[in-house]
mmCIF file of C-alpha atoms in Angstrom:
data_model
loop_
_atom_site.group_PDB
_atom_site.id
_atom_site.type_symbol
_atom_site.label_atom_id
_atom_site.label_comp_id
_atom_site.label_asym_id
_atom_site.label_seq_id
_atom_site.Cartn_x
_atom_site.Cartn_y
_atom_site.Cartn_z
ATOM 1 C CA MET A 1 14.666 14.590 0.846
ATOM 2 C CA ASP A 2 11.779 11.789 -0.006
ATOM 3 C CA PRO A 3 10.516 12.227 -3.552
ATOM 4 C CA ARG A 4 7.769 10.140 -3.308
ATOM 5 C CA GLU A 5 4.736 11.950 -1.701
ATOM 6 C CA ALA A 6 4.986 14.025 -4.576
ATOM 7 C CA VAL A 7 2.872 10.877 -7.388
ATOM 8 C CA ILE A 8 1.178 9.740 -4.933
ATOM 9 C CA ARG A 9 -2.476 11.754 -5.786
ATOM 10 C CA ASP A 10 -1.251 10.593 -9.390
ATOM 11 C CA ARG A 11 -1.252 7.354 -9.215
ATOM 12 C CA PHE A 12 -5.256 7.802 -8.108
ATOM 13 C CA SER A 13 -5.992 9.609 -11.314
ATOM 14 C CA SER A 14 -7.653 6.823 -12.550
ATOM 15 C CA VAL A 15 -9.321 5.771 -9.814
ATOM 16 C CA ARG A 16 -13.162 7.104 -9.618
ATOM 17 C CA ARG A 17 -13.719 5.981 -6.068
ATOM 18 C CA VAL A 18 -11.119 4.970 -3.282
ATOM 19 C CA VAL A 19 -12.862 2.592 0.109
ATOM 20 C CA ALA A 20 -10.902 1.245 2.998
ATOM 21 C CA PHE A 21 -12.320 -1.281 4.806
ATOM 22 C CA ALA A 22 -11.642 -0.801 8.736
ATOM 23 C CA SER A 23 -11.907 -1.304 12.268
ATOM 24 C CA SER A 24 -10.444 -0.543 15.431
ATOM 25 C CA LYS A 25 -10.376 -4.298 16.675
ATOM 26 C CA GLY A 26 -8.658 -6.987 14.653
ATOM 27 C CA GLY A 27 -11.546 -10.464 14.150
ATOM 28 C CA VAL A 28 -13.938 -8.830 13.433
ATOM 29 C CA GLY A 29 -13.975 -10.155 9.646
ATOM 30 C CA LYS A 30 -12.562 -6.845 7.327
ATOM 31 C CA THR A 31 -10.516 -8.931 4.854
ATOM 32 C CA CYS A 32 -13.382 -11.328 4.181
ATOM 33 C CA ILE A 33 -16.426 -8.580 3.466
ATOM 34 C CA THR A 34 -13.167 -6.790 1.331
ATOM 35 C CA CYS A 35 -12.114 -9.315 -0.586
ATOM 36 C CA ALA A 36 -15.825 -10.810 -1.024
ATOM 37 C CA SER A 37 -16.975 -6.767 -1.997
ATOM 38 C CA ALA A 38 -14.547 -6.674 -4.786
ATOM 39 C CA LEU A 39 -15.285 -10.202 -6.529
ATOM 40 C CA ALA A 40 -19.114 -8.700 -5.682
ATOM 41 C CA LEU A 41 -18.436 -4.981 -7.087
ATOM 42 C CA LYS A 42 -16.706 -6.856 -10.216
ATOM 43 C CA GLU A 43 -20.127 -9.174 -10.807
ATOM 44 C CA LEU A 44 -22.180 -6.171 -10.759
ATOM 45 C CA GLY A 45 -19.987 -5.164 -13.702
ATOM 46 C CA HIS A 46 -17.396 -2.203 -12.153
ATOM 47 C CA ARG A 47 -14.006 -2.582 -12.425
ATOM 48 C CA VAL A 48 -12.065 -3.054 -9.330
ATOM 49 C CA GLY A 49 -8.715 -2.828 -7.454
ATOM 50 C CA LEU A 50 -7.861 -4.176 -4.444
ATOM 51 C CA LEU A 51 -4.873 -3.301 -2.133
ATOM 52 C CA ASP A 52 -3.847 -4.830 1.431
ATOM 53 C CA LEU A 53 -2.127 -2.654 3.117
ATOM 54 C CA ASP A 54 -1.931 -4.631 6.252
ATOM 55 C CA VAL A 55 1.993 -4.579 5.856
ATOM 56 C CA THR A 56 3.028 -6.655 8.393
ATOM 57 C CA ASN A 57 -0.132 -9.342 8.310
ATOM 58 C CA PRO A 58 -1.246 -9.896 4.751
ATOM 59 C CA THR A 59 -3.452 -12.180 4.249
ATOM 60 C CA ALA A 60 -5.736 -10.958 1.382
ATOM 61 C CA HIS A 61 -4.226 -13.011 -1.680
ATOM 62 C CA ILE A 62 -5.098 -16.075 0.396
ATOM 63 C CA VAL A 63 -9.281 -15.330 0.161
ATOM 64 C CA LEU A 64 -8.700 -14.363 -3.678
ATOM 65 C CA GLY A 65 -6.689 -17.782 -4.368
ATOM 66 C CA ILE A 66 -2.570 -16.011 -5.088
ATOM 67 C CA ASP A 67 0.245 -18.030 -4.220
ATOM 68 C CA PRO A 68 2.508 -14.657 -3.630
ATOM 69 C CA LYS A 69 5.792 -16.943 -4.209
ATOM 70 C CA SER A 70 5.006 -18.459 -7.973
ATOM 71 C CA THR A 71 3.395 -14.871 -8.586
ATOM 72 C CA GLU A 72 5.037 -12.945 -11.585
ATOM 73 C CA ILE A 73 4.945 -9.055 -11.350
ATOM 74 C CA GLU A 74 4.989 -6.975 -13.915
ATOM 75 C CA GLU A 75 6.652 -3.833 -14.475
ATOM 76 C CA GLU A 76 5.300 -1.108 -16.756
ATOM 77 C CA LYS A 77 6.198 2.440 -15.833
ATOM 78 C CA GLY A 78 6.268 1.311 -12.474
ATOM 79 C CA VAL A 79 4.503 -1.690 -10.448
ATOM 80 C CA LYS A 80 0.803 -3.582 -12.940
ATOM 81 C CA PRO A 81 -0.808 -4.765 -10.018
ATOM 82 C CA VAL A 82 -1.661 -8.750 -10.214
ATOM 83 C CA GLU A 83 -4.562 -9.601 -11.775
ATOM 84 C CA ALA A 84 -6.637 -12.343 -8.979
ATOM 85 C CA ARG A 85 -10.245 -13.411 -10.291
ATOM 86 C CA GLY A 86 -10.935 -10.047 -12.141
ATOM 87 C CA VAL A 87 -9.883 -8.136 -9.988
ATOM 88 C CA GLU A 88 -6.475 -5.566 -9.742
ATOM 89 C CA PHE A 89 -4.240 -7.018 -7.028
ATOM 90 C CA MET A 90 -1.585 -5.753 -4.947
ATOM 91 C CA SER A 91 -0.311 -6.976 -1.704
ATOM 92 C CA PRO A 92 3.139 -6.708 0.543
ATOM 93 C CA ALA A 93 2.916 -10.253 0.448
ATOM 94 C CA LEU A 94 3.538 -10.309 -3.091
ATOM 95 C CA PHE A 95 7.010 -9.178 -2.362
ATOM 96 C CA THR A 96 7.680 -10.903 1.167
ATOM 97 C CA HIS A 97 6.624 -14.888 0.198
ATOM 98 C CA GLY A 98 4.088 -15.300 3.472
ATOM 99 C CA GLU A 99 7.376 -15.000 5.731
ATOM 100 C CA PRO A 100 7.001 -13.216 8.695
ATOM 101 C CA SER A 101 7.554 -9.323 8.694
ATOM 102 C CA PRO A 102 8.273 -7.588 11.354
ATOM 103 C CA LEU A 103 8.377 -4.098 10.710
ATOM 104 C CA ARG A 104 8.417 -0.608 13.164
ATOM 105 C CA GLY A 105 6.374 2.510 12.229
ATOM 106 C CA GLY A 106 8.698 3.819 9.809
ATOM 107 C CA GLU A 107 9.751 1.120 8.562
ATOM 108 C CA ILE A 108 5.133 0.705 7.623
ATOM 109 C CA HIS A 109 5.091 3.837 6.980
ATOM 110 C CA ASP A 110 7.777 3.801 3.947
ATOM 111 C CA ALA A 111 6.470 0.154 3.003
ATOM 112 C CA ILE A 112 2.999 2.451 2.880
ATOM 113 C CA LEU A 113 4.955 5.658 0.710
ATOM 114 C CA GLU A 114 6.627 2.842 -1.702
ATOM 115 C CA MET A 115 3.533 0.902 -2.163
ATOM 116 C CA LEU A 116 1.075 3.611 -2.899
ATOM 117 C CA SER A 117 4.273 5.777 -5.298
ATOM 118 C CA VAL A 118 4.321 2.502 -7.887
ATOM 119 C CA THR A 119 1.512 0.870 -7.883
ATOM 120 C CA ARG A 120 -0.063 2.011 -11.772
ATOM 121 C CA TRP A 121 -3.497 1.346 -11.345
ATOM 122 C CA GLY A 122 -5.767 1.190 -14.414
ATOM 123 C CA SER A 123 -8.836 2.752 -14.437
ATOM 124 C CA LEU A 124 -10.773 1.356 -11.959
ATOM 125 C CA ASP A 125 -14.628 2.440 -10.651
ATOM 126 C CA TYR A 126 -13.522 1.157 -7.021
ATOM 127 C CA LEU A 127 -10.089 0.550 -5.440
ATOM 128 C CA LEU A 128 -10.937 -0.966 -2.098
ATOM 129 C CA ILE A 129 -8.147 -0.943 0.867
ATOM 130 C CA ASP A 130 -7.999 -3.706 2.992
ATOM 131 C CA ALA A 131 -6.389 -1.458 5.787
ATOM 132 C CA PRO A 132 -5.257 -3.580 8.950
ATOM 133 C CA PRO A 133 -7.263 -2.912 12.219
ATOM 134 C CA GLY A 134 -5.904 0.145 14.802
ATOM 135 C CA MET A 135 -5.541 3.816 14.286
ATOM 136 C CA SER A 136 -2.168 3.420 13.558
ATOM 137 C CA ASP A 137 0.185 4.397 11.121
ATOM 138 C CA GLU A 138 -1.693 2.585 8.575
ATOM 139 C CA VAL A 139 -4.800 4.235 8.635
ATOM 140 C CA LEU A 140 -3.490 7.608 9.236
ATOM 141 C CA ASP A 141 -1.582 7.260 5.949
ATOM 142 C CA VAL A 142 -4.113 6.873 3.798
ATOM 143 C CA LEU A 143 -6.043 9.471 5.446
ATOM 144 C CA ARG A 144 -2.791 11.142 4.511
ATOM 145 C CA TYR A 145 -2.103 10.414 1.000
ATOM 146 C CA ILE A 146 -5.567 9.231 -0.813
ATOM 147 C CA PRO A 147 -7.491 11.813 -2.002
ATOM 148 C CA ARG A 148 -11.066 11.172 -2.101
ATOM 149 C CA LEU A 149 -11.292 8.514 0.163
ATOM 150 C CA GLU A 150 -14.010 6.585 1.948
ATOM 151 C CA PHE A 151 -14.616 4.589 4.508
ATOM 152 C CA VAL A 152 -16.514 1.723 5.476
ATOM 153 C CA VAL A 153 -16.431 0.788 10.127
ATOM 154 C CA VAL A 154 -16.659 -2.948 9.847
ATOM 155 C CA ALA A 155 -17.825 -4.174 13.684
ATOM 156 C CA THR A 156 -19.338 -7.529 14.856
ATOM 157 C CA PRO A 157 -21.632 -7.400 17.777
ATOM 158 C CA SER A 158 -19.399 -7.860 20.822
ATOM 159 C CA PRO A 159 -19.318 -5.368 23.398
ATOM 160 C CA LEU A 160 -15.188 -5.037 22.295
ATOM 161 C CA SER A 161 -15.923 -4.992 19.109
ATOM 162 C CA ILE A 162 -18.483 -1.978 19.195
ATOM 163 C CA ASP A 163 -16.833 0.373 21.964
ATOM 164 C CA SER A 164 -13.736 0.173 20.014
ATOM 165 C CA ALA A 165 -16.393 0.533 16.606
ATOM 166 C CA ARG A 166 -17.725 3.540 18.478
ATOM 167 C CA ARG A 167 -14.355 4.946 19.313
ATOM 168 C CA PHE A 168 -12.699 4.450 15.671
ATOM 169 C CA THR A 169 -16.190 5.932 14.143
ATOM 170 C CA LYS A 170 -15.497 9.045 16.053
ATOM 171 C CA PHE A 171 -11.713 9.566 15.448
ATOM 172 C CA LEU A 172 -12.358 9.433 11.288
ATOM 173 C CA LEU A 173 -15.700 11.773 11.939
ATOM 174 C CA ASP A 174 -12.907 14.265 13.607
ATOM 175 C CA GLU A 175 -10.612 14.075 11.159
ATOM 176 C CA GLY A 176 -12.831 15.061 8.769
ATOM 177 C CA ALA A 177 -12.885 11.698 7.038
ATOM 178 C CA ARG A 178 -16.102 10.620 4.598
ATOM 179 C CA VAL A 179 -17.563 7.382 6.617
ATOM 180 C CA LEU A 180 -20.162 5.779 3.907
ATOM 181 C CA GLY A 181 -21.623 3.356 6.920
ATOM 182 C CA LEU A 182 -21.109 0.768 9.125
ATOM 183 C CA VAL A 183 -21.029 -3.161 8.140
ATOM 184 C CA GLU A 184 -22.058 -5.331 10.931
ATOM 185 C CA ASN A 185 -19.984 -8.883 10.472
ATOM 186 C CA MET A 186 -21.658 -12.454 11.821
ATOM 187 C CA GLY A 187 -24.774 -10.337 13.638
ATOM 188 C CA SER A 188 -28.472 -9.740 12.988
ATOM 189 C CA GLY A 189 -28.773 -6.455 13.029
ATOM 190 C CA SER A 190 -27.981 -4.808 16.475
ATOM 191 C CA LEU A 191 -25.616 -2.270 15.414
ATOM 192 C CA GLU A 192 -27.917 -0.461 13.575
ATOM 193 C CA SER A 193 -28.943 1.924 16.732
ATOM 194 C CA LEU A 194 -24.901 2.640 17.483
ATOM 195 C CA CYS A 195 -24.962 3.944 13.821
ATOM 196 C CA LYS A 196 -28.509 5.836 14.653
ATOM 197 C CA SER A 197 -26.662 7.679 17.984
ATOM 198 C CA MET A 198 -23.338 8.182 15.884
ATOM 199 C CA GLY A 199 -25.178 9.733 12.738
ATOM 200 C CA VAL A 200 -23.644 7.098 10.580
ATOM 201 C CA ARG A 201 -25.391 5.030 7.645
ATOM 202 C CA TYR A 202 -25.718 1.611 8.609
ATOM 203 C CA LEU A 203 -25.337 -0.487 5.816
ATOM 204 C CA GLY A 204 -26.182 -3.799 7.278
ATOM 205 C CA TYR A 205 -25.779 -7.107 8.757
ATOM 206 C CA ILE A 206 -23.988 -10.428 7.706
ATOM 207 C CA PRO A 207 -25.220 -13.929 9.583
ATOM 208 C CA PHE A 208 -21.974 -16.213 10.735
ATOM 209 C CA ASP A 209 -21.107 -18.071 8.290
ATOM 210 C CA PRO A 210 -19.981 -21.992 9.643
ATOM 211 C CA GLU A 211 -18.883 -22.762 5.861
ATOM 212 C CA LEU A 212 -16.431 -19.689 4.983
ATOM 213 C CA ASP A 213 -13.691 -21.153 6.289
ATOM 214 C CA ARG A 214 -14.290 -24.284 4.259
ATOM 215 C CA ALA A 215 -14.786 -21.997 1.133
ATOM 216 C CA ILE A 216 -12.237 -20.117 1.384
ATOM 217 C CA GLU A 217 -9.589 -23.162 1.805
ATOM 218 C CA GLU A 218 -11.324 -24.232 -2.068
ATOM 219 C CA GLY A 219 -11.453 -21.152 -3.671
ATOM 220 C CA ARG A 220 -15.345 -20.650 -3.916
ATOM 221 C CA ILE A 221 -16.522 -17.463 -1.615
ATOM 222 C CA GLU A 222 -18.663 -16.441 -3.876
ATOM 223 C CA SER A 223 -20.339 -20.036 -3.061
ATOM 224 C CA THR A 224 -21.409 -18.662 0.362
ATOM 225 C CA ARG A 225 -24.165 -17.146 2.234
ATOM 226 C CA PHE A 226 -21.784 -14.414 3.689
ATOM 227 C CA TYR A 227 -21.109 -13.218 -0.124
ATOM 228 C CA ALA A 228 -24.198 -13.130 -0.880
ATOM 229 C CA SER A 229 -24.982 -11.001 2.325
ATOM 230 C CA VAL A 230 -21.623 -8.532 1.037
ATOM 231 C CA ARG A 231 -23.196 -8.974 -2.439
ATOM 232 C CA GLU A 232 -26.590 -7.340 -1.440
ATOM 233 C CA ILE A 233 -24.327 -4.477 1.283
ATOM 234 C CA CYS A 234 -22.786 -3.805 -2.215
ATOM 235 C CA ARG A 235 -25.807 -3.404 -4.506
ATOM 236 C CA SER A 236 -27.805 -1.177 -1.866
ATOM 237 C CA ALA A 237 -23.817 0.818 -0.553
ATOM 238 C CA PHE A 238 -21.839 1.646 -3.238
ATOM 239 C CA HIS A 239 -24.237 0.237 -6.563
ATOM 240 C CA SER A 240 -26.951 2.739 -6.245
ATOM 241 C CA LEU A 241 -24.642 5.709 -5.874
ATOM 242 C CA MET B 1 9.786 -0.223 -15.400
ATOM 243 C CA HIS B 2 9.582 0.817 -11.414
ATOM 244 C CA GLU B 3 12.966 2.840 -11.892
ATOM 245 C CA TRP B 4 10.067 4.922 -14.191
ATOM 246 C CA ALA B 5 7.491 5.560 -11.434
ATOM 247 C CA LEU B 6 10.960 6.820 -9.096
ATOM 248 C CA ALA B 7 11.381 9.372 -11.983
ATOM 249 C CA GLU B 8 8.280 10.742 -11.887
ATOM 250 C CA ALA B 9 8.479 11.361 -8.489
ATOM 251 C CA ILE B 10 11.908 12.876 -8.492
ATOM 252 C CA ALA B 11 10.850 15.077 -11.813
ATOM 253 C CA ARG B 12 7.571 15.716 -9.706
ATOM 254 C CA TYR B 13 9.743 16.847 -6.610
ATOM 255 C CA ALA B 14 11.967 18.729 -8.144
ATOM 256 C CA GLU B 15 9.399 20.945 -10.329
ATOM 257 C CA SER B 16 7.537 21.500 -6.842
ATOM 258 C CA VAL B 17 10.517 23.047 -5.376
ATOM 259 C CA CYS B 18 11.720 25.148 -8.133
ATOM 260 C CA SER B 19 8.314 26.019 -9.042
ATOM 261 C CA SER B 20 8.158 28.415 -11.677
ATOM 262 C CA ARG B 21 12.288 28.902 -12.025
ATOM 263 C CA ARG B 22 14.071 25.814 -14.381
ATOM 264 C CA VAL B 23 15.331 22.387 -12.675
ATOM 265 C CA SER B 24 19.226 22.687 -13.810
ATOM 266 C CA LYS B 25 19.621 20.017 -11.327
ATOM 267 C CA ILE B 26 18.988 17.092 -9.497
ATOM 268 C CA VAL B 27 21.275 15.334 -7.429
ATOM 269 C CA VAL B 28 20.023 11.719 -6.284
ATOM 270 C CA LYS B 29 20.891 9.342 -3.624
ATOM 271 C CA LEU B 30 20.575 5.912 -4.667
ATOM 272 C CA GLY B 31 20.322 3.160 -1.641
ATOM 273 C CA THR B 32 21.875 -0.132 -2.352
ATOM 274 C CA LEU B 33 19.349 -1.972 -0.457
ATOM 275 C CA GLN B 34 16.447 -1.059 -3.864
ATOM 276 C CA ALA B 35 19.916 -1.480 -6.088
ATOM 277 C CA ILE B 36 18.029 0.764 -9.004
ATOM 278 C CA ASP B 37 19.020 0.094 -12.334
ATOM 279 C CA ARG B 38 21.596 3.997 -12.705
ATOM 280 C CA GLU B 39 20.760 4.079 -16.314
ATOM 281 C CA VAL B 40 17.565 3.292 -16.555
ATOM 282 C CA LEU B 41 16.689 5.735 -13.889
ATOM 283 C CA SER B 42 18.703 8.178 -15.514
ATOM 284 C CA PHE B 43 16.963 7.768 -18.734
ATOM 285 C CA ALA B 44 12.936 8.482 -17.421
ATOM 286 C CA LEU B 45 14.134 11.292 -15.345
ATOM 287 C CA ASN B 46 15.578 12.883 -18.491
ATOM 288 C CA ALA B 47 12.726 12.094 -20.648
ATOM 289 C CA ILE B 48 10.298 12.918 -18.022
ATOM 290 C CA LEU B 49 11.305 16.710 -17.649
ATOM 291 C CA GLU B 50 11.804 17.140 -21.126
ATOM 292 C CA SER B 51 8.291 16.440 -21.807
ATOM 293 C CA ASP B 52 7.904 19.195 -19.315
ATOM 294 C CA GLY B 53 9.699 21.630 -21.094
ATOM 295 C CA ILE B 54 12.989 20.972 -18.922
ATOM 296 C CA ARG B 55 15.756 20.535 -20.980
ATOM 297 C CA GLY B 56 19.530 19.842 -20.073
ATOM 298 C CA ALA B 57 18.681 19.096 -16.351
ATOM 299 C CA GLU B 58 22.456 18.377 -14.245
ATOM 300 C CA ILE B 59 21.633 14.372 -13.045
ATOM 301 C CA VAL B 60 24.037 13.294 -10.265
ATOM 302 C CA LEU B 61 23.410 9.589 -9.265
ATOM 303 C CA GLU B 62 25.154 9.422 -5.968
ATOM 304 C CA ASP B 63 25.316 5.512 -4.762
ATOM 305 C CA GLU B 64 24.921 4.934 -0.735
ATOM 306 C CA GLU B 65 25.576 1.586 0.103
ATOM 307 C CA ALA B 66 22.872 -0.098 2.549
ATOM 308 C CA VAL B 67 23.932 -0.801 6.193
ATOM 309 C CA PHE B 68 22.301 -2.255 8.964
ATOM 310 C CA ARG B 69 22.233 -1.983 13.054
ATOM 311 C CA CYS B 70 20.082 -5.229 14.687
ATOM 312 C CA ARG B 71 18.171 -4.082 17.401
ATOM 313 C CA ARG B 72 18.516 -6.909 19.574
ATOM 314 C CA CYS B 73 22.299 -6.677 20.150
ATOM 315 C CA GLY B 74 23.973 -4.382 18.555
ATOM 316 C CA ALA B 75 25.712 -5.676 15.479
ATOM 317 C CA THR B 76 25.846 -4.077 12.622
ATOM 318 C CA TRP B 77 26.624 -5.809 8.567
ATOM 319 C CA ARG B 78 25.626 -4.827 5.777
ATOM 320 C CA TYR B 79 23.535 -5.696 2.185
ATOM 321 C CA SER B 80 26.768 -5.822 0.185
ATOM 322 C CA ASP B 81 27.639 -8.803 3.258
ATOM 323 C CA VAL B 82 24.385 -10.826 2.932
ATOM 324 C CA GLU B 83 23.843 -14.008 0.370
ATOM 325 C CA LEU B 84 21.059 -13.540 -0.905
ATOM 326 C CA ASP B 85 19.314 -15.088 -4.251
ATOM 327 C CA GLU B 86 18.189 -13.428 -7.078
ATOM 328 C CA ALA B 87 13.783 -13.345 -7.065
ATOM 329 C CA LEU B 88 14.914 -12.670 -3.156
ATOM 330 C CA ARG B 89 16.813 -9.399 -3.818
ATOM 331 C CA GLU B 90 14.042 -8.762 -6.920
ATOM 332 C CA ALA B 91 11.300 -8.526 -3.911
ATOM 333 C CA ILE B 92 13.294 -6.046 -1.987
ATOM 334 C CA HIS B 93 14.187 -3.780 -5.199
ATOM 335 C CA PHE B 94 10.610 -3.739 -5.228
ATOM 336 C CA LEU B 95 9.677 -3.404 -1.750
ATOM 337 C CA PRO B 96 13.109 -2.565 0.105
ATOM 338 C CA GLU B 97 11.124 -2.917 3.578
ATOM 339 C CA ALA B 98 11.276 -6.878 2.226
ATOM 340 C CA VAL B 99 14.335 -6.877 3.305
ATOM 341 C CA HIS B 100 12.980 -8.199 6.670
ATOM 342 C CA SER B 101 11.140 -11.103 5.540
ATOM 343 C CA PHE B 102 14.821 -12.069 4.615
ATOM 344 C CA VAL B 103 17.318 -11.036 5.759
ATOM 345 C CA ARG B 104 18.401 -11.635 9.773
ATOM 346 C CA CYS B 105 20.781 -10.674 11.721
ATOM 347 C CA PRO B 106 24.675 -11.888 11.554
ATOM 348 C CA ARG B 107 25.455 -12.242 15.269
ATOM 349 C CA CYS B 108 22.177 -12.895 17.150
ATOM 350 C CA GLY B 109 19.600 -13.589 14.167
ATOM 351 C CA SER B 110 16.598 -10.970 14.526
ATOM 352 C CA ARG B 111 15.038 -9.506 11.993
ATOM 353 C CA ASP B 112 14.229 -6.731 14.077
ATOM 354 C CA PHE B 113 16.660 -4.132 12.897
ATOM 355 C CA GLU B 114 17.332 -1.013 11.615
ATOM 356 C CA VAL B 115 18.048 0.144 7.970
ATOM 357 C CA VAL B 116 20.425 3.071 9.186
ATOM 358 C CA LYS B 117 21.009 4.408 5.186
ATOM 359 C CA GLY B 118 21.072 3.326 1.750
ATOM 360 C CA ARG B 119 17.206 2.280 1.211
ATOM 361 C CA GLY B 120 16.136 3.708 -1.667
ATOM 362 C CA VAL B 121 15.438 7.004 -3.965
ATOM 363 C CA GLU B 122 16.092 10.137 -1.486
ATOM 364 C CA VAL B 123 16.501 13.692 -3.506
ATOM 365 C CA ALA B 124 19.976 14.962 -1.708
ATOM 366 C CA GLU B 125 19.800 18.697 -3.713
ATOM 367 C CA VAL B 126 17.431 20.644 -6.513
ATOM 368 C CA VAL B 127 19.158 23.563 -8.121
ATOM 369 C CA CYS B 128 16.466 25.640 -9.416
ATOM 370 C CA GLY B 129 17.179 28.322 -12.194
ATOM 371 C CA ASP B 130 21.478 29.039 -13.715
ATOM 372 C CA GLY B 131 22.449 28.379 -9.966
ATOM 373 C CA SER B 132 23.549 31.310 -9.351
ATOM 374 C CA GLU B 133 20.523 31.924 -8.606
ATOM 375 C CA GLY B 134 21.178 30.150 -4.338
ATOM 376 C CA GLY B 135 18.260 27.886 -5.585
ATOM 377 C CA SER B 136 19.437 25.262 -4.177
ATOM 378 C CA HIS B 137 17.440 22.932 -1.138
#
């Protein structure tokens, strides 16, 4: 018998709100938006954590400027998240050191259970989860195990992304998940009608920012227009609640 | 200690199995892949059970050797045969699935292998009450 499930709820008892950033399609900017949201919410005065649950391809550490190989893991009745620019941070990358991590479904499930059961989050206002694309093990597991979970759906104006976002949001609503709303990345407001048709809140759009990649590389995402847009979305979507 | 978090999970699980009855014995399998410190786990488990008002529960820890099977070529091998530096073993201690990042099939070199047994912590048996109640799980 696997005992780990028995303790997961306790691990989130010090966290006020848990919000997963998710999408059905890859490449829509989830990781950048999740990381920028974490930094923006911290800037707005909140205590924030970020959990990268993209088990086979974690990348949030790149945006936050963490080098997994040189980051020391501390233990204190569990595994302590590391500190990344004022944000509590946990990622499978801290243990795979940038090496390939090819895992099948059962192994992904095991890795998620392990991280959820042994990570000791501090007292947080927000724990943001960077979920991998799709409706596979990671999303199904967070839905199953994490209490009071809320979702932000990320999409772009691409017809492929729009169709995926519609399907993904329908799945979440059918599962009874709480959907905070949808963020449109690299867009100009065209997904508002999609939100209306699905009955979910349109949280806002983030225009394409050609400077973003360079800013991430130089560790200064906060200086970008991308970040300013995300901060405004956070201010209205989270901060006011 | 990382072991403390797993001890909590074992204690909570055993308490949920026994419900209102006392936990009298817990048998735990320790997969050698996770390289759990037996003394720390045992100390933590006793301390957590005692803090929950459960004294004198018998704790049995049994090692289970980690064995891998390659999904590409079918080769099987043991974790104890793998040469790995201490930092990587520690990463695997924290997250056993990290083994796929650092270990490859000795025959064909694939990372697509299965941990057949000995991954981590499993509860093999919980006995409730005085043991005569047939409360094993």
